[in-house]
Coordinates of C-alpha atoms in Angstrom, one line a residue:
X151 CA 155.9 -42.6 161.1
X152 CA 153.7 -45.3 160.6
X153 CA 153.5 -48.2 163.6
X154 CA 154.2 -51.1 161.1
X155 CA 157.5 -48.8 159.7
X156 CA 158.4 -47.9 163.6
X157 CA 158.7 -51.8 164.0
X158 CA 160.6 -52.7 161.0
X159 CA 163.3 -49.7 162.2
X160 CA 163.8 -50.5 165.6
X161 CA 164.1 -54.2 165.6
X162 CA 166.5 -53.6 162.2
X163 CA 168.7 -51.2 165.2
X164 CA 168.6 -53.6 167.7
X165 CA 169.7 -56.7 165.4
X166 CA 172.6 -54.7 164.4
X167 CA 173.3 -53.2 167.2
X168 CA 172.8 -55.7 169.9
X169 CA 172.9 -59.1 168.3
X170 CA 173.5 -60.9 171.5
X171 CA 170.6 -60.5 174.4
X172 CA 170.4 -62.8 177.2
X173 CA 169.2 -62.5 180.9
X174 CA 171.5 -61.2 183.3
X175 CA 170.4 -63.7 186.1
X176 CA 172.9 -66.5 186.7
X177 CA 171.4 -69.7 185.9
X178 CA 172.3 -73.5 185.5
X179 CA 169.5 -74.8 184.8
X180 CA 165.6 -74.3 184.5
X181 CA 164.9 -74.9 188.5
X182 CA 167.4 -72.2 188.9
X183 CA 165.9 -69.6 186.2
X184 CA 162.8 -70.3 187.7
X185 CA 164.4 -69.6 191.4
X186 CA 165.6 -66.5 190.2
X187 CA 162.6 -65.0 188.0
X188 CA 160.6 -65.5 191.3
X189 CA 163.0 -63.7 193.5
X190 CA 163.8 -60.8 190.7
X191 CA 159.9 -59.8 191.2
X192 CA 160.3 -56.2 191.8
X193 CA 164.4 -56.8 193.3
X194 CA 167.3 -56.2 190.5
X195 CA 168.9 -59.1 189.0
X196 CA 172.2 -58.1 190.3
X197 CA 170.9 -58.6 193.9
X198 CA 169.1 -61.9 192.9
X199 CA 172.8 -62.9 191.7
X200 CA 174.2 -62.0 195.0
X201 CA 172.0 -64.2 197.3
X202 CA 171.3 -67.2 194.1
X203 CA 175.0 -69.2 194.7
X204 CA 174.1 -69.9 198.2
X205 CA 170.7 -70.8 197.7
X206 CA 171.8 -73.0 195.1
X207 CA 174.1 -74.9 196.9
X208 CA 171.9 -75.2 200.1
X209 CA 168.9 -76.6 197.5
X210 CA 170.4 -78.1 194.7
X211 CA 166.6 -79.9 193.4
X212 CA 163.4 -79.4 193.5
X213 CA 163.1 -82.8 195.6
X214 CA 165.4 -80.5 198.7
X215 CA 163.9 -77.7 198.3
X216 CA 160.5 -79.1 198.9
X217 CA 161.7 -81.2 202.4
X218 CA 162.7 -77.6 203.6
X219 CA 160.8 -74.9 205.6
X220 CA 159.6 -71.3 204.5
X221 CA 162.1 -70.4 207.6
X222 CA 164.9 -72.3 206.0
X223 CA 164.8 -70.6 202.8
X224 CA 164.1 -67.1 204.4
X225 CA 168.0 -67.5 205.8
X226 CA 169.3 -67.0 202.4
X227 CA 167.2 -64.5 200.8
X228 CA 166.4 -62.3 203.6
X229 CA 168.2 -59.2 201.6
X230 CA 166.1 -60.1 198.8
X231 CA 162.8 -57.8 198.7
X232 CA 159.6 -60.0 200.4
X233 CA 161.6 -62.7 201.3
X234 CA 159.0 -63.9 203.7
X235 CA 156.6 -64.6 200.6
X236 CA 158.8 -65.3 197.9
X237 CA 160.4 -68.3 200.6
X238 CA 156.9 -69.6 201.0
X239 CA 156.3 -69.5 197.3
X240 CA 159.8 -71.1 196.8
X241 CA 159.1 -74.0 198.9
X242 CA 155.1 -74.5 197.8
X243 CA 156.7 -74.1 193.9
X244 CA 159.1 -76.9 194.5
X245 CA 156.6 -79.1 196.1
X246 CA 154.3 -78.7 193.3
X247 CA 157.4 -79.5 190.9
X248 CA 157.7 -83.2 192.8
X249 CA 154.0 -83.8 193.2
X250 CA 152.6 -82.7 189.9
X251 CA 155.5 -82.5 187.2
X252 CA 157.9 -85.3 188.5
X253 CA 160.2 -82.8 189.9
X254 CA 160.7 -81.0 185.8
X255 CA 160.1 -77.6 185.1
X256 CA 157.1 -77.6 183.0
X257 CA 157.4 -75.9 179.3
X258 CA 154.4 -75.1 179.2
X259 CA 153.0 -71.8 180.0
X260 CA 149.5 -72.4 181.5
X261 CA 151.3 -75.4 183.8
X262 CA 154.1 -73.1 184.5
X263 CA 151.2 -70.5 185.8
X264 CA 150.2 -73.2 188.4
X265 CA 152.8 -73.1 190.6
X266 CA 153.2 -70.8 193.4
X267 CA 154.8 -67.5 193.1
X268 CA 154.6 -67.6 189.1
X269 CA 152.4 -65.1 187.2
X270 CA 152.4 -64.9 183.6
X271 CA 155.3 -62.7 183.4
X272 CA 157.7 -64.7 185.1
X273 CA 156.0 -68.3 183.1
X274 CA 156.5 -66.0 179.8
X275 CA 160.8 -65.7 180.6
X276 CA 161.1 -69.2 181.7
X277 CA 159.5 -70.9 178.8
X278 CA 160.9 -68.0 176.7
X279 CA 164.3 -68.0 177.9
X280 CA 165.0 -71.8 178.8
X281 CA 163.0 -73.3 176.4
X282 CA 162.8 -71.0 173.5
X283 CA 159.0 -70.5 173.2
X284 CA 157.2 -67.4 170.9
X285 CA 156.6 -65.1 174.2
X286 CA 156.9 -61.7 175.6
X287 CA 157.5 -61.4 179.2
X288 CA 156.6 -57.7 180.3
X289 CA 158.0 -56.2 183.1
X290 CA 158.3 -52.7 184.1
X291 CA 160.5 -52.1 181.6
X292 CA 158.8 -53.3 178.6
X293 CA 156.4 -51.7 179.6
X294 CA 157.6 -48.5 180.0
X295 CA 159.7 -48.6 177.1
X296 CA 157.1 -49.7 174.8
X297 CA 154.5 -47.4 175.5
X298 CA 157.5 -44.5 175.0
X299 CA 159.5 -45.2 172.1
X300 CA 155.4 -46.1 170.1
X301 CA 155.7 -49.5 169.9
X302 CA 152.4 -49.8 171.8
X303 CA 149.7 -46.3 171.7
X304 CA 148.1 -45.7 175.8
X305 CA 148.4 -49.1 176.8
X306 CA 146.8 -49.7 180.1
X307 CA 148.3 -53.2 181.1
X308 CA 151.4 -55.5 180.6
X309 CA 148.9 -58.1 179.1
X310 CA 147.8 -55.2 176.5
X311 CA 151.5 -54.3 176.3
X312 CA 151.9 -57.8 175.5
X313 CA 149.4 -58.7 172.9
X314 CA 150.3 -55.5 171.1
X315 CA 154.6 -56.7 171.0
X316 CA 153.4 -60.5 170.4
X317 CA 151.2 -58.9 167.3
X318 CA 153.3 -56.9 165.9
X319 CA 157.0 -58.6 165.8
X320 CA 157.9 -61.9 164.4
X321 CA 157.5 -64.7 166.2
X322 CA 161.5 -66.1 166.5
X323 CA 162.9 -62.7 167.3
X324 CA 160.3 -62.5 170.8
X325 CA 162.2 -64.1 173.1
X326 CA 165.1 -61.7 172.2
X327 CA 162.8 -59.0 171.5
X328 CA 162.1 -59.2 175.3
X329 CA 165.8 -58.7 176.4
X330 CA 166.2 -56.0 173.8
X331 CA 163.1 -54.0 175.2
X332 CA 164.9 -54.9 179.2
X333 CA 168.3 -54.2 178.3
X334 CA 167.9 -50.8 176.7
X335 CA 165.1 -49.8 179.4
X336 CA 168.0 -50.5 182.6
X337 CA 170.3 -48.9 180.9
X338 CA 169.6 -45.9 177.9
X339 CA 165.7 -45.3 178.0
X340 CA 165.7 -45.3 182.1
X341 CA 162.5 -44.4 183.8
X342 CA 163.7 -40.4 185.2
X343 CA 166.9 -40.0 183.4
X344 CA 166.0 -41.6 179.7
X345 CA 169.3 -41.1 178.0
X346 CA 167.7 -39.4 174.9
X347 CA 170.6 -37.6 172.9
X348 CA 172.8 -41.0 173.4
X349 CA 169.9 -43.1 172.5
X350 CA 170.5 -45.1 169.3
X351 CA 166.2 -45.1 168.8
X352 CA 165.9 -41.8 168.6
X353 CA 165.0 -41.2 165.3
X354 CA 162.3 -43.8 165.3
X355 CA 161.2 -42.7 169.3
X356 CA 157.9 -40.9 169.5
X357 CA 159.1 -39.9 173.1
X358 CA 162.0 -38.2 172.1
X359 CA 159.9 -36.5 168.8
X360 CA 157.6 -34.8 171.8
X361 CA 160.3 -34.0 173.7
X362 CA 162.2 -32.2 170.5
X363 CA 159.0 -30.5 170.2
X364 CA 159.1 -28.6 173.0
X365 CA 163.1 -26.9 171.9
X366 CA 166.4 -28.7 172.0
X367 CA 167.2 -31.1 174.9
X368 CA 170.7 -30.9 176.9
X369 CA 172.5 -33.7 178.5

């Protein structure tokens, strides 16, 4: 199967078969997302949701968050992985927000790159997610699920996973693209167990063509 034909197949599945894709963080508003996308760095959502309410309530705007201390924030996201740094990146991030951007999360993806504690995957969900812009976020999982199903060939990097997605599907459909490419990576196309004989890709999955190759595969 040709690349552009493995495409046109699986985003046809996924429209059909998951319409609706959204972020599992909780979220209010676009200081929150970008809270959250900073604390999910390599930590599950559903923890980031656990600790999130809390945090919320204790720094409702950027403007309170940056009068706080890295110690202060630490209290409320100590069960969230390096809470140390990510509370020193919280604080410094909302400081920047008041100082630079008026206290307004920035749309903008090289501005959004400027503030502490936000690489170009988390800037690529925000500005994806809250407001709607043609990007691909890669985490672990698009990553891992792109490179197996053949949507990218041997790619060596997210930003080379990246460039290949952004290339190759539609502009609109990114932002959703990215939540497909999550979604079924948490929870069919997992990185030991991939659920391969429930998996509704597999007749377009180059992983699962290799793996058939080799005899029939059992649950």
């Amino acid at each position: 199967m040709k690349k552009e034909e493995r495409y046109k197949k699986i985003i046809e599945w996924f429209s059909v078969n998951m319409p609706i894709a959204e972020t599992e963080l909780h979220y209010e508003s676009p200081f929150q997302l970008l809270i959250s996308v900073i604390l999910s760095a390599q930590c599950t959502d559903k923890r980031v949701n656990m600790v999130t309410p809390a945090l919320f309530q204790a720094f409702p705007t950027p403007e309170v968050l940056a009068a706080s201390s890295q110690d202060e924030v630490f209290e409320y996201i100590r069960t969230i992985s390096y809470p140390n740094s990510k509370a020193r990146y919280l604080v410094g991030m909302a400081k920047m927000l008041v100082e630079t951007f008026g206290g307004e999360v920035p749309s903008d993806i090289k501005d959004l790159q400027k503030l502490p504690g936000v690489g170009r995957k988390t800037a690529n969900v925000v500005a994806s997610v809250v407001f709607n812009k043609e990007a691909m976020a890669v985490d672990t999982h698009v990553f891992r699920v792109s490179n197996r199903i053949g949507l990218t060939t041997n790619s060596k990097t997210p930003l080379e996973t990246e460039r290949t997605l952004v290339k190759h599907i539609p502009g609109p459909l990114l932002p959703k693209a990215h939540h497909w490419l999550i979604l079924h990576g948490r929870y069919v196309c997992t990185a030991r167990k991939p659920q391969c004989l429930d998996c509704g890709l597999k007749e377009y999955c180059k992983y699962f063509e290799k793996q058939m190759s080799k005899g029939p595969l059992h649950p």
